[in-house]
Amino acid sequence: MKKVIEGSMAVAEAVKVCRPHVISAYPITPQTHIVENLSQFVADGDLKSQFVNVESEFGAASVILGASATGARAYSTTTSQGLLLMTEVLFNIAGLRFPVVITCTNRAVSAPINIWNDQQDVMTIRDSGWILLFAEDNQEAADMHLQAFKIGEHPEIMLPVMVNMDGFILTHAFEPIEFIDQKMADEFLPPYKPELYLTTKNPLTFGILAEPDWYMETRYRLQKAIEASSDMIEEVADQFKKTFGRYQGGLVEKYRLDGAETVIVSMGSVVGTIKEVADELRDKGKKVGVLKIRAFRPFPKEAIYDALKNVKNVIVMEKAISLGATGILYDEIKAALYGKPSQPKISGFIAGLGGRDIPKESIMKVIEKGEAGISDNVFVDLKENLIGGK
Amino acid sequence: MAKNEVTIEKKEKEEIVESLLTPGHKACTGCGLALAARTVMNTAGKDIIVTAATGCLEVFSTSYPHSAWKMPWIHSLFENSAAVAAGIEVALKALGREKEAKIIAQGGDGATADIGIGCLSGMFERGHNILYVCYDNEAYMNTGVQRSGLTPFEAWTSTSPSGKVSWGNPTEKKNMPAIAAAHGIPYVATASVAYLKDLEKKVKKALEIVGPKYLQIHAPCPLGWAHEPYDTIKVAKLAVQTGLIPIYEMENGVITSVRKITKKAPVEEYLKLQGRFKHLFKKPGFEKELERIQAMADATIKKFNLM
């Protein structure tokens, strides 16, 4: 059954059917509607979770860490400054191999303070060992939560998963959403039964000190686990389709790539606009396609090369930058193609920072530039009068 | 070999086998913290789940591939021992396992009074059924004796050194028990490794009370305080007998018991045993500083009615 609901409600409904034992969060715009909805479910008795209101995002991440260590399914959600405040715990959760799920309602990072969307926040934790998934629309965001728990909790993976959805653009947008049936959800996502957890029946020590003789191998195994999650992400997407009949792609989604000469690579909600542009250009006979990155970690370099190897112009458009270097996705796309037999031309564009709108005309211009030559690290739609220009 | 000697040896062995802190850990000789932690755990018994903050305790007892602990234990970070414990408590509830274990969260003075005070305050305020134990050795010992919020007045630490224009740490100990009590939690107590029976009693009592509990244990650190390892108990006792460290219980915000000073010792006697105070006996004008510290001890004695 489809209903027109807000993105945050769609996520809350999806989290509900995952039956998390523990939810802990701290309010921050634009994440608030998700936690408000979840706390209402708990208050109404529709969701039997322990809901812990904490003193900070640092506390929220620590509470779900402790809950997961005890064998519970645990969830939190945050964004921007909240994610930065969680950072130390996020690295710790991955190192301890606790498969919690966090929704990040992507938002710009201060200063200047800005509550609107870009994806700079999540990029700061890309090296933390979390599986990072990006949703294009609210149906995908909702469905991704069931997939996230299933991927992370697999005994061979045991990793935390972050579902990224663009703040406001998705969280506050009303779209028709297919509600997830609890029975089907239970069938798809069985109860979490970890092999090792804190219990007096088998007293174990978690969070040990690893000296130089031991540390490196734990990081190697973390790397192997996150690499192994690539197959799991694909497999779980297929399983999801079998149960629910919907498929949004695994690691990447290929859109109109057949014979494409120009491909725009991006993540998140802007992909929807880019697809529209591609459709319009295809109608005019131009061979334009879109490669949507659903999983940024593990980084699907084989799938990316496979999708881009016969393309002339690759255009990476992203809502984040590694200041002092370059666009992060741009950099990684280049690295994925480095040394390969086929070498498309790759351009990088930074767009939509701090909630700046990305209209179709801007995407058209980006495509023109990317086809004309190589654009390196170009900021889209800068206001010249604000940067000392004319 | 006399018959009774065999019996003692056997009894000691049994105690070691039963202890939740097993031999072979890497704590320094005379470590007050190891003694305090062992006493807390053994008093609580094996049906516990414990968290630990980063610090000496986790470093000396859980270096991979060894662990000295026989109960479930988790160390996450420096500042989140109380929050991780809160997560464990709600998880046990959600999983219907709340009868399985009592929860003890632990931290040193830095983890408790400084970096972790936010998480601790949250745990208190939300009313989790957790005993939080602060092992107070009055500085960041694991990183090499830096000043914490619980470092006493005019103590030398590596970041509050004495010098030509300094008498050491310029501030008094942060009153953590009062901060804990201000949350309206049902039980707050101080203890010392000098009085282990008293400590045992308080751990037992705390674990019978539902809700958040705070226990702060004064635990000398021979390395950081620069006293002889065999003087740990002597130093701890003098801290109490001078009045500098009051031992008391607060139930629902009211002081319900104090450990009376049986034989008052001048602060000099306590300070002289420790290298961290040696500048107080050397620099010109030291008598005045000693008088100030004596006045602080006397004020504490009066405040808590210790004599």
Short mmCIF file of N, CA and C in Angstrom, two decimals, chain A residues 21-22 48 50 52-56 58-59 62-72 88-89 92 96 98 197-211 214, chain B residues 26 46-49 58-59 62-67 69-77 79-80 83-84 86-88 90-95 97 100-101 118-119 122 126 128:
data_model
loop_
_atom_site.label_atom_id
_atom_site.label_comp_id
_atom_site.label_asym_id
_atom_site.label_seq_id
_atom_site.Cartn_x
_atom_site.Cartn_y
_atom_site.Cartn_z
N HIS A 21 16.07 -2.99 19.28
CA HIS A 21 15.87 -3.07 20.73
C HIS A 21 16.13 -1.73 21.39
N VAL A 22 17.12 -1.04 20.85
CA VAL A 22 17.54 0.22 21.47
C VAL A 22 17.67 1.31 20.40
N LYS A 48 8.34 -1.54 20.38
CA LYS A 48 8.84 -1.97 21.69
C LYS A 48 10.35 -1.79 21.75
N GLN A 50 13.72 0.39 23.57
CA GLN A 50 14.18 1.30 24.61
C GLN A 50 14.65 2.56 23.90
N VAL A 52 16.37 6.05 24.22
CA VAL A 52 17.21 6.77 25.20
C VAL A 52 17.52 8.18 24.68
N ASN A 53 16.96 9.16 25.35
CA ASN A 53 17.28 10.56 25.05
C ASN A 53 18.59 10.90 25.76
N VAL A 54 19.58 11.31 25.00
CA VAL A 54 20.90 11.50 25.59
C VAL A 54 21.32 12.97 25.62
N GLU A 55 22.48 13.20 26.21
CA GLU A 55 22.98 14.57 26.41
C GLU A 55 23.78 15.07 25.22
N SER A 56 24.10 14.18 24.27
CA SER A 56 24.86 14.60 23.08
C SER A 56 24.88 13.47 22.07
N PHE A 58 27.54 12.30 20.97
CA PHE A 58 28.61 11.43 21.47
C PHE A 58 28.02 10.36 22.39
N GLY A 59 27.09 10.81 23.24
CA GLY A 59 26.41 9.87 24.13
C GLY A 59 25.54 8.89 23.36
N SER A 62 27.57 6.23 21.86
CA SER A 62 28.10 5.37 22.92
C SER A 62 27.03 4.43 23.47
N VAL A 63 25.81 4.93 23.59
CA VAL A 63 24.71 4.10 24.09
C VAL A 63 24.43 2.95 23.10
N ILE A 64 24.38 3.25 21.81
CA ILE A 64 24.09 2.16 20.86
C ILE A 64 25.29 1.21 20.77
N LEU A 65 26.48 1.72 21.02
CA LEU A 65 27.66 0.83 21.08
C LEU A 65 27.48 -0.18 22.22
N GLY A 66 27.15 0.33 23.40
CA GLY A 66 26.97 -0.55 24.56
C GLY A 66 25.84 -1.54 24.35
N ALA A 67 24.75 -1.06 23.71
CA ALA A 67 23.59 -1.93 23.47
C ALA A 67 23.96 -3.03 22.49
N SER A 68 24.65 -2.68 21.43
CA SER A 68 25.05 -3.67 20.43
C SER A 68 26.01 -4.69 21.04
N ALA A 69 26.89 -4.21 21.89
CA ALA A 69 27.84 -5.11 22.57
C ALA A 69 27.12 -6.15 23.42
N THR A 70 25.91 -5.80 23.86
CA THR A 70 25.13 -6.69 24.73
C THR A 70 24.26 -7.64 23.91
N GLY A 71 24.28 -7.48 22.60
CA GLY A 71 23.53 -8.39 21.74
C GLY A 71 22.24 -7.81 21.23
N ALA A 72 22.06 -6.51 21.39
CA ALA A 72 20.82 -5.86 20.95
C ALA A 72 20.99 -5.26 19.55
N GLU A 88 34.57 10.06 17.09
CA GLU A 88 35.47 9.18 17.85
C GLU A 88 34.80 7.83 18.13
N VAL A 89 33.51 7.89 18.46
CA VAL A 89 32.78 6.65 18.76
C VAL A 89 32.57 5.82 17.49
N ASN A 92 35.37 3.70 16.80
CA ASN A 92 35.42 2.66 17.83
C ASN A 92 34.40 1.56 17.54
N LEU A 96 35.30 -2.30 16.88
CA LEU A 96 34.75 -3.35 17.75
C LEU A 96 33.81 -4.28 16.99
N PHE A 98 30.65 -3.79 15.73
CA PHE A 98 29.26 -3.82 16.17
C PHE A 98 28.35 -3.32 15.04
N TYR A 197 28.83 -11.68 22.61
CA TYR A 197 28.28 -10.46 23.20
C TYR A 197 28.53 -10.48 24.69
N LEU A 198 28.25 -9.37 25.33
CA LEU A 198 28.48 -9.27 26.77
C LEU A 198 27.43 -10.08 27.52
N THR A 199 27.87 -11.14 28.17
CA THR A 199 26.96 -11.94 28.98
C THR A 199 27.75 -12.65 30.06
N THR A 200 27.11 -12.83 31.21
CA THR A 200 27.78 -13.53 32.30
C THR A 200 27.93 -15.02 31.98
N LYS A 201 27.15 -15.49 31.01
CA LYS A 201 27.24 -16.92 30.66
C LYS A 201 28.52 -17.25 29.92
N ASN A 202 29.12 -16.26 29.33
CA ASN A 202 30.38 -16.46 28.62
C ASN A 202 31.18 -15.16 28.75
N PRO A 203 31.82 -14.99 29.93
CA PRO A 203 32.44 -13.69 30.20
C PRO A 203 33.64 -13.40 29.30
N LEU A 204 33.48 -12.41 28.44
CA LEU A 204 34.55 -12.06 27.50
C LEU A 204 35.00 -10.62 27.74
N THR A 205 36.19 -10.34 27.27
CA THR A 205 36.73 -8.99 27.35
C THR A 205 36.65 -8.34 25.97
N PHE A 206 35.95 -7.21 25.90
CA PHE A 206 35.83 -6.46 24.65
C PHE A 206 36.64 -5.16 24.78
N GLY A 207 37.20 -4.73 23.67
CA GLY A 207 37.88 -3.42 23.67
C GLY A 207 39.24 -3.47 24.30
N ILE A 208 40.01 -4.47 23.91
CA ILE A 208 41.35 -4.67 24.48
C ILE A 208 42.34 -3.66 23.93
N LEU A 209 43.48 -3.65 24.59
CA LEU A 209 44.62 -2.88 24.10
C LEU A 209 45.41 -3.78 23.16
N ALA A 210 45.67 -3.30 21.94
CA ALA A 210 46.46 -4.10 21.00
C ALA A 210 47.79 -3.39 20.74
N GLU A 211 48.84 -3.99 21.17
CA GLU A 211 50.17 -3.40 21.00
C GLU A 211 50.64 -3.63 19.56
N TRP A 214 50.06 -6.73 17.48
CA TRP A 214 48.70 -7.23 17.21
C TRP A 214 47.82 -6.28 16.43
N LYS B 26 49.52 -6.15 34.65
CA LYS B 26 50.75 -5.35 34.59
C LYS B 26 50.73 -4.10 35.48
N LYS B 46 30.51 -12.40 40.46
CA LYS B 46 30.68 -12.61 39.01
C LYS B 46 29.47 -12.22 38.15
N ASP B 47 28.33 -12.03 38.78
CA ASP B 47 27.15 -11.69 37.98
C ASP B 47 27.07 -10.19 37.70
N ILE B 48 28.08 -9.71 37.02
CA ILE B 48 28.15 -8.30 36.69
C ILE B 48 28.63 -8.16 35.24
N ILE B 49 28.29 -7.02 34.66
CA ILE B 49 28.89 -6.62 33.39
C ILE B 49 29.53 -5.27 33.67
N GLU B 58 42.48 -0.35 32.15
CA GLU B 58 42.35 -1.22 30.97
C GLU B 58 43.71 -1.57 30.39
N VAL B 59 44.67 -0.65 30.52
CA VAL B 59 45.99 -0.90 29.95
C VAL B 59 46.70 -2.05 30.70
N THR B 62 44.14 -5.60 30.28
CA THR B 62 43.53 -6.18 29.07
C THR B 62 44.39 -5.99 27.83
N SER B 63 45.66 -6.32 27.96
CA SER B 63 46.54 -6.20 26.80
C SER B 63 46.48 -7.49 25.99
N TYR B 64 45.96 -7.39 24.75
CA TYR B 64 45.78 -8.57 23.91
C TYR B 64 47.09 -9.35 23.78
N PRO B 65 47.10 -10.65 23.82
CA PRO B 65 45.97 -11.59 23.86
C PRO B 65 45.56 -12.01 25.28
N HIS B 66 45.83 -11.16 26.26
CA HIS B 66 45.49 -11.53 27.63
C HIS B 66 44.41 -10.63 28.20
N SER B 67 43.62 -11.20 29.09
CA SER B 67 42.73 -10.39 29.90
C SER B 67 42.79 -10.92 31.31
N TRP B 69 40.54 -10.35 33.53
CA TRP B 69 39.20 -10.33 34.14
C TRP B 69 38.40 -11.59 33.85
N LYS B 70 37.64 -11.99 34.83
CA LYS B 70 36.81 -13.20 34.66
C LYS B 70 35.32 -12.89 34.54
N MET B 71 34.99 -11.60 34.43
CA MET B 71 33.58 -11.25 34.19
C MET B 71 33.52 -10.49 32.86
N PRO B 72 32.31 -10.39 32.26
CA PRO B 72 32.22 -9.65 31.00
C PRO B 72 32.65 -8.19 31.17
N TRP B 73 33.46 -7.75 30.27
CA TRP B 73 34.12 -6.43 30.39
C TRP B 73 34.13 -5.76 29.03
N ILE B 74 33.90 -4.46 29.00
CA ILE B 74 34.09 -3.72 27.75
C ILE B 74 34.75 -2.38 28.02
N HIS B 75 35.76 -2.10 27.22
CA HIS B 75 36.37 -0.77 27.21
C HIS B 75 36.09 -0.19 25.83
N SER B 76 35.55 1.01 25.79
CA SER B 76 35.31 1.65 24.50
C SER B 76 36.26 2.83 24.34
N LEU B 77 35.99 3.92 25.04
CA LEU B 77 36.80 5.13 24.87
C LEU B 77 37.07 5.76 26.24
N GLU B 79 35.96 8.77 27.35
CA GLU B 79 34.93 9.58 27.97
C GLU B 79 33.55 8.94 28.01
N ASN B 80 33.39 7.68 27.58
CA ASN B 80 32.02 7.18 27.45
C ASN B 80 31.69 5.95 28.29
N ALA B 83 28.10 6.08 29.39
CA ALA B 83 27.12 5.98 28.30
C ALA B 83 27.08 4.55 27.75
N VAL B 84 28.23 3.91 27.65
CA VAL B 84 28.26 2.52 27.18
C VAL B 84 27.51 1.64 28.20
N ALA B 86 25.13 2.62 30.07
CA ALA B 86 23.70 2.91 29.89
C ALA B 86 23.13 2.09 28.74
N GLY B 87 23.92 1.97 27.66
CA GLY B 87 23.50 1.15 26.52
C GLY B 87 23.34 -0.31 26.91
N ILE B 88 24.23 -0.79 27.75
CA ILE B 88 24.15 -2.17 28.22
C ILE B 88 22.89 -2.35 29.07
N VAL B 90 20.01 -0.65 29.07
CA VAL B 90 18.75 -0.66 28.31
C VAL B 90 18.66 -1.89 27.40
N ALA B 91 19.82 -2.35 26.92
CA ALA B 91 19.81 -3.56 26.08
C ALA B 91 19.35 -4.77 26.90
N LEU B 92 19.86 -4.90 28.11
CA LEU B 92 19.43 -6.02 28.97
C LEU B 92 17.93 -5.97 29.20
N LYS B 93 17.40 -4.76 29.40
CA LYS B 93 15.95 -4.59 29.59
C LYS B 93 15.21 -5.02 28.33
N ALA B 94 15.67 -4.52 27.18
CA ALA B 94 14.98 -4.80 25.92
C ALA B 94 15.02 -6.29 25.59
N LEU B 95 16.09 -6.95 26.01
CA LEU B 95 16.25 -8.37 25.70
C LEU B 95 15.67 -9.27 26.79
N ARG B 97 16.75 -9.51 29.80
CA ARG B 97 17.85 -10.14 30.54
C ARG B 97 18.27 -9.31 31.76
N GLU B 100 20.05 -10.79 34.67
CA GLU B 100 21.30 -11.52 34.43
C GLU B 100 22.50 -10.91 35.18
N ALA B 101 22.56 -9.59 35.20
CA ALA B 101 23.76 -8.97 35.74
C ALA B 101 23.50 -7.58 36.29
N GLY B 118 30.18 14.67 30.90
CA GLY B 118 28.92 14.83 30.16
C GLY B 118 28.15 13.52 30.12
N CYS B 119 28.85 12.45 29.71
CA CYS B 119 28.20 11.13 29.64
C CYS B 119 27.76 10.68 31.03
N GLY B 122 24.63 12.52 32.07
CA GLY B 122 23.48 11.98 31.34
C GLY B 122 23.00 10.67 31.95
N ARG B 126 19.27 10.31 33.70
CA ARG B 126 18.28 9.40 33.12
C ARG B 126 17.90 8.28 34.08
N HIS B 128 19.64 5.51 35.15
CA HIS B 128 20.01 4.11 34.86
C HIS B 128 20.43 3.38 36.14
#
